[in-house]
């Protein structure tokens, strides 16, 4: 411990200045030097690196997506995608036909598994068709959407400038022996889709991207 009775001796101002300069030089050397050109050079990353688009990014692409799966006229239907299971709880559960859910069953679809990076491993689908025959399929979502384009029905000139378009939804539908893959995106429009309805300034159609019967 320092003797409290002994006064502290301060170094001369010149010595303090020299010491501070030495510390500053050491920091600069250890950090390295970067020229303004090096710091502002163009990136080699893909053009779209965020999860939304505007018409300036045309054609619209996506780097993340939402996912859901639905089964109809099947027995024991299960879908595993991105580590998350969809479908029934056991092998004997029966899924009713689409007509059970009304004239347009797709209106109630929801891609509830959110913000998945493009792309997980293929979806594993196991089920029995309504005649009792067992099936197993691997559906490669990444291959289906390898162009990364958002499927939609809105011309570029109908979309307002500067409006953000978020992650699209992808739904895998199992219907008896057929698997369908749809995409849906919320696309704002300049004009109302239903005249007089102020909440109809968008399109969000389910667009069929892939189908196969087993």
PDB file of C-alpha atoms in Angstrom:
ATOM      1  CA  UNK A   1       0.000   0.000   0.000  1.00  0.00           C
ATOM      2  CA  UNK A   2       1.127   3.552  -0.718  1.00  0.00           C
ATOM      3  CA  UNK A   3       2.252   5.627   2.176  1.00  0.00           C
ATOM      4  CA  UNK A   4      -0.577   8.185   2.586  1.00  0.00           C
ATOM      5  CA  UNK A   5       1.817  10.778   4.015  1.00  0.00           C
ATOM      6  CA  UNK A   6       3.922  10.836   0.835  1.00  0.00           C
ATOM      7  CA  UNK A   7       2.539  13.215  -1.824  1.00  0.00           C
ATOM      8  CA  UNK A   8       1.983  11.947  -5.381  1.00  0.00           C
ATOM      9  CA  UNK A   9       4.575  13.161  -7.828  1.00  0.00           C
ATOM     10  CA  UNK A  10       3.113  14.316 -11.149  1.00  0.00           C
ATOM     11  CA  UNK A  11       5.085  13.831 -14.314  1.00  0.00           C
ATOM     12  CA  UNK A  12       5.912  16.936 -16.304  1.00  0.00           C
ATOM     13  CA  UNK A  13       3.343  17.951 -18.950  1.00  0.00           C
ATOM     14  CA  UNK A  14       5.762  17.071 -21.777  1.00  0.00           C
ATOM     15  CA  UNK A  15       6.178  13.545 -20.412  1.00  0.00           C
ATOM     16  CA  UNK A  16       2.419  13.091 -20.176  1.00  0.00           C
ATOM     17  CA  UNK A  17       2.016  14.252 -23.799  1.00  0.00           C
ATOM     18  CA  UNK A  18       4.659  11.807 -25.050  1.00  0.00           C
ATOM     19  CA  UNK A  19       2.999   8.919 -23.205  1.00  0.00           C
ATOM     20  CA  UNK A  20      -0.447   9.746 -24.626  1.00  0.00           C
ATOM     21  CA  UNK A  21       0.960   9.930 -28.156  1.00  0.00           C
ATOM     22  CA  UNK A  22       2.577   6.510 -27.739  1.00  0.00           C
ATOM     23  CA  UNK A  23      -0.739   4.975 -26.630  1.00  0.00           C
ATOM     24  CA  UNK A  24      -2.572   6.506 -29.597  1.00  0.00           C
ATOM     25  CA  UNK A  25       0.014   5.216 -32.057  1.00  0.00           C
ATOM     26  CA  UNK A  26      -0.239   1.740 -30.570  1.00  0.00           C
ATOM     27  CA  UNK A  27      -4.027   1.718 -31.012  1.00  0.00           C
ATOM     28  CA  UNK A  28      -3.781   2.829 -34.643  1.00  0.00           C
ATOM     29  CA  UNK A  29      -1.180   0.203 -35.465  1.00  0.00           C
ATOM     30  CA  UNK A  30      -3.165  -2.619 -33.865  1.00  0.00           C
ATOM     31  CA  UNK A  31      -6.402  -1.545 -35.582  1.00  0.00           C
ATOM     32  CA  UNK A  32      -4.839  -1.233 -39.009  1.00  0.00           C
ATOM     33  CA  UNK A  33      -5.663   1.359 -41.645  1.00  0.00           C
ATOM     34  CA  UNK A  34      -8.545   1.236 -44.127  1.00  0.00           C
ATOM     35  CA  UNK A  35      -8.854   3.647 -47.006  1.00  0.00           C
ATOM     36  CA  UNK A  36     -12.263   5.208 -47.780  1.00  0.00           C
ATOM     37  CA  UNK A  37     -12.282   3.282 -51.094  1.00  0.00           C
ATOM     38  CA  UNK A  38     -11.895  -0.040 -49.298  1.00  0.00           C
ATOM     39  CA  UNK A  39     -14.651   0.755 -46.831  1.00  0.00           C
ATOM     40  CA  UNK A  40     -17.165   1.749 -49.522  1.00  0.00           C
ATOM     41  CA  UNK A  41     -16.354  -0.816 -52.210  1.00  0.00           C
ATOM     42  CA  UNK A  42     -19.418  -2.573 -53.707  1.00  0.00           C
ATOM     43  CA  UNK A  43     -20.464  -5.810 -51.980  1.00  0.00           C
ATOM     44  CA  UNK A  44     -20.376  -9.151 -53.752  1.00  0.00           C
ATOM     45  CA  UNK A  45     -23.523 -10.292 -51.899  1.00  0.00           C
ATOM     46  CA  UNK A  46     -26.733 -11.088 -53.858  1.00  0.00           C
ATOM     47  CA  UNK A  47     -28.874  -8.115 -54.783  1.00  0.00           C
ATOM     48  CA  UNK A  48     -31.707  -9.026 -52.395  1.00  0.00           C
ATOM     49  CA  UNK A  49     -30.471  -9.673 -48.862  1.00  0.00           C
ATOM     50  CA  UNK A  50     -33.485  -8.564 -46.867  1.00  0.00           C
ATOM     51  CA  UNK A  51     -36.827 -10.227 -46.365  1.00  0.00           C
ATOM     52  CA  UNK A  52     -38.995  -7.767 -48.257  1.00  0.00           C
ATOM     53  CA  UNK A  53     -39.181  -6.207 -51.715  1.00  0.00           C
ATOM     54  CA  UNK A  54     -40.475  -3.153 -53.552  1.00  0.00           C
ATOM     55  CA  UNK A  55     -41.148  -2.797 -57.276  1.00  0.00           C
ATOM     56  CA  UNK A  56     -37.580  -1.460 -57.555  1.00  0.00           C
ATOM     57  CA  UNK A  57     -36.452  -5.063 -56.866  1.00  0.00           C
ATOM     58  CA  UNK A  58     -38.452  -6.449 -59.808  1.00  0.00           C
ATOM     59  CA  UNK A  59     -38.940  -9.324 -60.369  1.00  0.00           C
ATOM     60  CA  UNK A  60     -39.971  -9.964 -56.796  1.00  0.00           C
ATOM     61  CA  UNK A  61     -37.811 -12.542 -55.030  1.00  0.00           C
ATOM     62  CA  UNK A  62     -37.761 -13.937 -51.505  1.00  0.00           C
ATOM     63  CA  UNK A  63     -35.028 -14.973 -49.072  1.00  0.00           C
ATOM     64  CA  UNK A  64     -37.385 -16.285 -46.358  1.00  0.00           C
ATOM     65  CA  UNK A  65     -40.806 -17.906 -46.448  1.00  0.00           C
ATOM     66  CA  UNK A  66     -43.629 -19.053 -44.200  1.00  0.00           C
ATOM     67  CA  UNK A  67     -44.931 -22.617 -44.384  1.00  0.00           C
ATOM     68  CA  UNK A  68     -48.047 -24.654 -43.682  1.00  0.00           C
ATOM     69  CA  UNK A  69     -49.453 -28.079 -44.622  1.00  0.00           C
ATOM     70  CA  UNK A  70     -53.010 -29.442 -44.937  1.00  0.00           C
ATOM     71  CA  UNK A  71     -54.337 -32.964 -45.522  1.00  0.00           C
ATOM     72  CA  UNK A  72     -57.686 -34.006 -47.082  1.00  0.00           C
ATOM     73  CA  UNK A  73     -59.204 -37.419 -47.831  1.00  0.00           C
ATOM     74  CA  UNK A  74     -56.235 -39.118 -46.162  1.00  0.00           C
ATOM     75  CA  UNK A  75     -55.458 -41.422 -43.249  1.00  0.00           C
ATOM     76  CA  UNK A  76     -52.574 -40.776 -40.852  1.00  0.00           C
ATOM     77  CA  UNK A  77     -51.239 -37.883 -42.940  1.00  0.00           C
ATOM     78  CA  UNK A  78     -48.048 -36.277 -41.612  1.00  0.00           C
ATOM     79  CA  UNK A  79     -45.697 -33.667 -43.075  1.00  0.00           C
ATOM     80  CA  UNK A  80     -42.262 -32.914 -41.612  1.00  0.00           C
ATOM     81  CA  UNK A  81     -40.575 -29.723 -42.820  1.00  0.00           C
ATOM     82  CA  UNK A  82     -37.774 -27.691 -41.255  1.00  0.00           C
ATOM     83  CA  UNK A  83     -37.941 -29.919 -38.168  1.00  0.00           C
ATOM     84  CA  UNK A  84     -41.604 -29.090 -37.524  1.00  0.00           C
ATOM     85  CA  UNK A  85     -44.441 -31.659 -37.866  1.00  0.00           C
ATOM     86  CA  UNK A  86     -47.794 -30.919 -39.497  1.00  0.00           C
ATOM     87  CA  UNK A  87     -50.832 -33.155 -39.819  1.00  0.00           C
ATOM     88  CA  UNK A  88     -52.635 -35.663 -37.598  1.00  0.00           C
ATOM     89  CA  UNK A  89     -51.490 -37.150 -34.296  1.00  0.00           C
ATOM     90  CA  UNK A  90     -51.687 -40.881 -35.106  1.00  0.00           C
ATOM     91  CA  UNK A  91     -51.746 -43.280 -38.043  1.00  0.00           C
ATOM     92  CA  UNK A  92     -55.475 -43.948 -37.857  1.00  0.00           C
ATOM     93  CA  UNK A  93     -56.710 -40.351 -37.884  1.00  0.00           C
ATOM     94  CA  UNK A  94     -58.857 -39.597 -40.932  1.00  0.00           C
ATOM     95  CA  UNK A  95     -58.778 -36.203 -42.628  1.00  0.00           C
ATOM     96  CA  UNK A  96     -62.108 -35.237 -44.268  1.00  0.00           C
ATOM     97  CA  UNK A  97     -62.414 -34.121 -47.917  1.00  0.00           C
ATOM     98  CA  UNK A  98     -62.025 -30.434 -48.859  1.00  0.00           C
ATOM     99  CA  UNK A  99     -65.806 -30.066 -49.284  1.00  0.00           C
ATOM    100  CA  UNK A 100     -66.131 -30.548 -45.526  1.00  0.00           C
ATOM    101  CA  UNK A 101     -64.588 -27.087 -45.092  1.00  0.00           C
ATOM    102  CA  UNK A 102     -66.804 -25.173 -47.503  1.00  0.00           C
ATOM    103  CA  UNK A 103     -66.761 -24.226 -51.191  1.00  0.00           C
ATOM    104  CA  UNK A 104     -63.284 -22.658 -51.070  1.00  0.00           C
ATOM    105  CA  UNK A 105     -61.272 -24.439 -48.391  1.00  0.00           C
ATOM    106  CA  UNK A 106     -58.055 -22.605 -49.305  1.00  0.00           C
ATOM    107  CA  UNK A 107     -59.392 -19.310 -47.988  1.00  0.00           C
ATOM    108  CA  UNK A 108     -58.823 -20.635 -44.459  1.00  0.00           C
ATOM    109  CA  UNK A 109     -55.215 -21.718 -45.041  1.00  0.00           C
ATOM    110  CA  UNK A 110     -52.482 -20.258 -42.907  1.00  0.00           C
ATOM    111  CA  UNK A 111     -48.734 -20.662 -43.392  1.00  0.00           C
ATOM    112  CA  UNK A 112     -48.008 -20.412 -39.684  1.00  0.00           C
ATOM    113  CA  UNK A 113     -44.378 -21.614 -39.517  1.00  0.00           C
ATOM    114  CA  UNK A 114     -42.751 -18.219 -39.988  1.00  0.00           C
ATOM    115  CA  UNK A 115     -39.610 -16.739 -41.555  1.00  0.00           C
ATOM    116  CA  UNK A 116     -37.816 -19.898 -42.672  1.00  0.00           C
ATOM    117  CA  UNK A 117     -34.549 -19.195 -44.516  1.00  0.00           C
ATOM    118  CA  UNK A 118     -34.421 -20.525 -48.085  1.00  0.00           C
ATOM    119  CA  UNK A 119     -34.312 -23.537 -48.000  1.00  0.00           C
ATOM    120  CA  UNK A 120     -34.607 -26.411 -45.496  1.00  0.00           C
ATOM    121  CA  UNK A 121     -34.301 -30.045 -46.561  1.00  0.00           C
ATOM    122  CA  UNK A 122     -37.208 -31.527 -48.559  1.00  0.00           C
ATOM    123  CA  UNK A 123     -40.535 -32.016 -46.821  1.00  0.00           C
ATOM    124  CA  UNK A 124     -41.170 -35.651 -45.812  1.00  0.00           C
ATOM    125  CA  UNK A 125     -44.789 -36.648 -46.407  1.00  0.00           C
ATOM    126  CA  UNK A 126     -46.232 -39.956 -45.152  1.00  0.00           C
ATOM    127  CA  UNK A 127     -49.907 -40.880 -45.526  1.00  0.00           C
ATOM    128  CA  UNK A 128     -52.493 -43.363 -46.726  1.00  0.00           C
ATOM    129  CA  UNK A 129     -54.856 -42.420 -49.507  1.00  0.00           C
ATOM    130  CA  UNK A 130     -58.554 -42.944 -48.846  1.00  0.00           C
ATOM    131  CA  UNK A 131     -58.359 -46.436 -50.376  1.00  0.00           C
ATOM    132  CA  UNK A 132     -55.881 -47.405 -47.613  1.00  0.00           C
ATOM    133  CA  UNK A 133     -52.696 -47.561 -49.717  1.00  0.00           C
ATOM    134  CA  UNK A 134     -49.563 -46.238 -47.959  1.00  0.00           C
ATOM    135  CA  UNK A 135     -47.414 -43.514 -49.523  1.00  0.00           C
ATOM    136  CA  UNK A 136     -44.185 -41.710 -48.748  1.00  0.00           C
ATOM    137  CA  UNK A 137     -42.862 -38.709 -50.671  1.00  0.00           C
ATOM    138  CA  UNK A 138     -40.048 -36.178 -50.417  1.00  0.00           C
ATOM    139  CA  UNK A 139     -41.105 -32.790 -51.746  1.00  0.00           C
ATOM    140  CA  UNK A 140     -38.139 -30.515 -52.423  1.00  0.00           C
ATOM    141  CA  UNK A 141     -39.479 -27.019 -51.785  1.00  0.00           C
ATOM    142  CA  UNK A 142     -36.087 -25.519 -52.636  1.00  0.00           C
ATOM    143  CA  UNK A 143     -36.112 -27.173 -56.065  1.00  0.00           C
ATOM    144  CA  UNK A 144     -39.678 -26.065 -56.795  1.00  0.00           C
ATOM    145  CA  UNK A 145     -38.768 -22.457 -56.018  1.00  0.00           C
ATOM    146  CA  UNK A 146     -35.123 -22.554 -57.121  1.00  0.00           C
ATOM    147  CA  UNK A 147     -35.575 -19.272 -59.012  1.00  0.00           C
ATOM    148  CA  UNK A 148     -36.629 -17.583 -55.724  1.00  0.00           C
ATOM    149  CA  UNK A 149     -39.404 -15.741 -57.565  1.00  0.00           C
ATOM    150  CA  UNK A 150     -42.566 -14.803 -55.678  1.00  0.00           C
ATOM    151  CA  UNK A 151     -45.605 -16.246 -57.481  1.00  0.00           C
ATOM    152  CA  UNK A 152     -48.391 -13.668 -57.786  1.00  0.00           C
ATOM    153  CA  UNK A 153     -50.926 -12.255 -60.264  1.00  0.00           C
ATOM    154  CA  UNK A 154     -50.229  -8.515 -60.050  1.00  0.00           C
ATOM    155  CA  UNK A 155     -48.542  -6.607 -62.908  1.00  0.00           C
ATOM    156  CA  UNK A 156     -45.656  -4.388 -61.902  1.00  0.00           C
ATOM    157  CA  UNK A 157     -47.475  -1.212 -62.959  1.00  0.00           C
ATOM    158  CA  UNK A 158     -50.331  -1.995 -60.539  1.00  0.00           C
ATOM    159  CA  UNK A 159     -48.095  -2.074 -57.446  1.00  0.00           C
ATOM    160  CA  UNK A 160     -47.447   1.231 -55.609  1.00  0.00           C
ATOM    161  CA  UNK A 161     -43.867   2.471 -55.552  1.00  0.00           C
ATOM    162  CA  UNK A 162     -41.971   2.002 -52.292  1.00  0.00           C
ATOM    163  CA  UNK A 163     -44.453  -0.465 -50.763  1.00  0.00           C
ATOM    164  CA  UNK A 164     -42.770  -3.336 -48.922  1.00  0.00           C
ATOM    165  CA  UNK A 165     -43.760  -6.890 -49.824  1.00  0.00           C
ATOM    166  CA  UNK A 166     -42.962  -9.382 -47.088  1.00  0.00           C
ATOM    167  CA  UNK A 167     -42.290 -13.106 -46.893  1.00  0.00           C
ATOM    168  CA  UNK A 168     -44.622 -15.247 -49.029  1.00  0.00           C
ATOM    169  CA  UNK A 169     -46.480 -18.226 -47.625  1.00  0.00           C
ATOM    170  CA  UNK A 170     -45.982 -21.728 -49.011  1.00  0.00           C
ATOM    171  CA  UNK A 171     -48.577 -24.435 -48.350  1.00  0.00           C
ATOM    172  CA  UNK A 172     -48.245 -28.139 -49.115  1.00  0.00           C
ATOM    173  CA  UNK A 173     -51.627 -29.773 -49.644  1.00  0.00           C
ATOM    174  CA  UNK A 174     -52.162 -33.542 -49.576  1.00  0.00           C
ATOM    175  CA  UNK A 175     -55.477 -34.507 -51.188  1.00  0.00           C
ATOM    176  CA  UNK A 176     -56.034 -38.288 -51.413  1.00  0.00           C
ATOM    177  CA  UNK A 177     -53.205 -39.328 -53.787  1.00  0.00           C
ATOM    178  CA  UNK A 178     -52.176 -35.847 -54.943  1.00  0.00           C
ATOM    179  CA  UNK A 179     -49.725 -33.376 -53.428  1.00  0.00           C
ATOM    180  CA  UNK A 180     -50.001 -29.724 -54.434  1.00  0.00           C
ATOM    181  CA  UNK A 181     -47.660 -26.879 -53.483  1.00  0.00           C
ATOM    182  CA  UNK A 182     -49.029 -23.339 -53.500  1.00  0.00           C
ATOM    183  CA  UNK A 183     -47.557 -19.910 -52.831  1.00  0.00           C
ATOM    184  CA  UNK A 184     -49.373 -16.852 -51.555  1.00  0.00           C
ATOM    185  CA  UNK A 185     -48.021 -13.322 -51.186  1.00  0.00           C
ATOM    186  CA  UNK A 186     -49.692 -10.151 -49.959  1.00  0.00           C
ATOM    187  CA  UNK A 187     -49.270  -7.711 -52.869  1.00  0.00           C
ATOM    188  CA  UNK A 188     -50.572  -4.138 -52.355  1.00  0.00           C
ATOM    189  CA  UNK A 189     -52.293  -2.588 -55.382  1.00  0.00           C
ATOM    190  CA  UNK A 190     -52.833   0.984 -56.521  1.00  0.00           C
ATOM    191  CA  UNK A 191     -56.544   0.381 -57.098  1.00  0.00           C
ATOM    192  CA  UNK A 192     -59.121  -1.273 -54.855  1.00  0.00           C
ATOM    193  CA  UNK A 193     -59.859  -4.849 -55.939  1.00  0.00           C
ATOM    194  CA  UNK A 194     -63.447  -4.498 -54.700  1.00  0.00           C
ATOM    195  CA  UNK A 195     -64.844  -1.023 -55.511  1.00  0.00           C
ATOM    196  CA  UNK A 196     -65.982   0.743 -52.382  1.00  0.00           C
ATOM    197  CA  UNK A 197     -64.145  -1.641 -50.029  1.00  0.00           C
ATOM    198  CA  UNK A 198     -61.227   0.305 -48.587  1.00  0.00           C
ATOM    199  CA  UNK A 199     -59.686  -2.918 -47.242  1.00  0.00           C
ATOM    200  CA  UNK A 200     -59.334  -4.474 -50.704  1.00  0.00           C
ATOM    201  CA  UNK A 201     -56.233  -2.631 -51.911  1.00  0.00           C
ATOM    202  CA  UNK A 202     -54.245  -5.840 -52.409  1.00  0.00           C
ATOM    203  CA  UNK A 203     -54.123  -9.297 -54.003  1.00  0.00           C
ATOM    204  CA  UNK A 204     -53.251 -12.437 -52.055  1.00  0.00           C
ATOM    205  CA  UNK A 205     -54.098 -15.317 -54.389  1.00  0.00           C
ATOM    206  CA  UNK A 206     -52.965 -18.887 -53.802  1.00  0.00           C
ATOM    207  CA  UNK A 207     -50.916 -19.731 -56.902  1.00  0.00           C
ATOM    208  CA  UNK A 208     -50.294 -23.385 -57.762  1.00  0.00           C
ATOM    209  CA  UNK A 209     -46.535 -23.942 -58.205  1.00  0.00           C
ATOM    210  CA  UNK A 210     -46.238 -27.761 -58.309  1.00  0.00           C
ATOM    211  CA  UNK A 211     -48.419 -30.881 -58.332  1.00  0.00           C
ATOM    212  CA  UNK A 212     -47.935 -34.657 -58.440  1.00  0.00           C
ATOM    213  CA  UNK A 213     -50.230 -37.657 -58.096  1.00  0.00           C
ATOM    214  CA  UNK A 214     -48.947 -40.855 -56.452  1.00  0.00           C
TER     215      UNK A 214
END
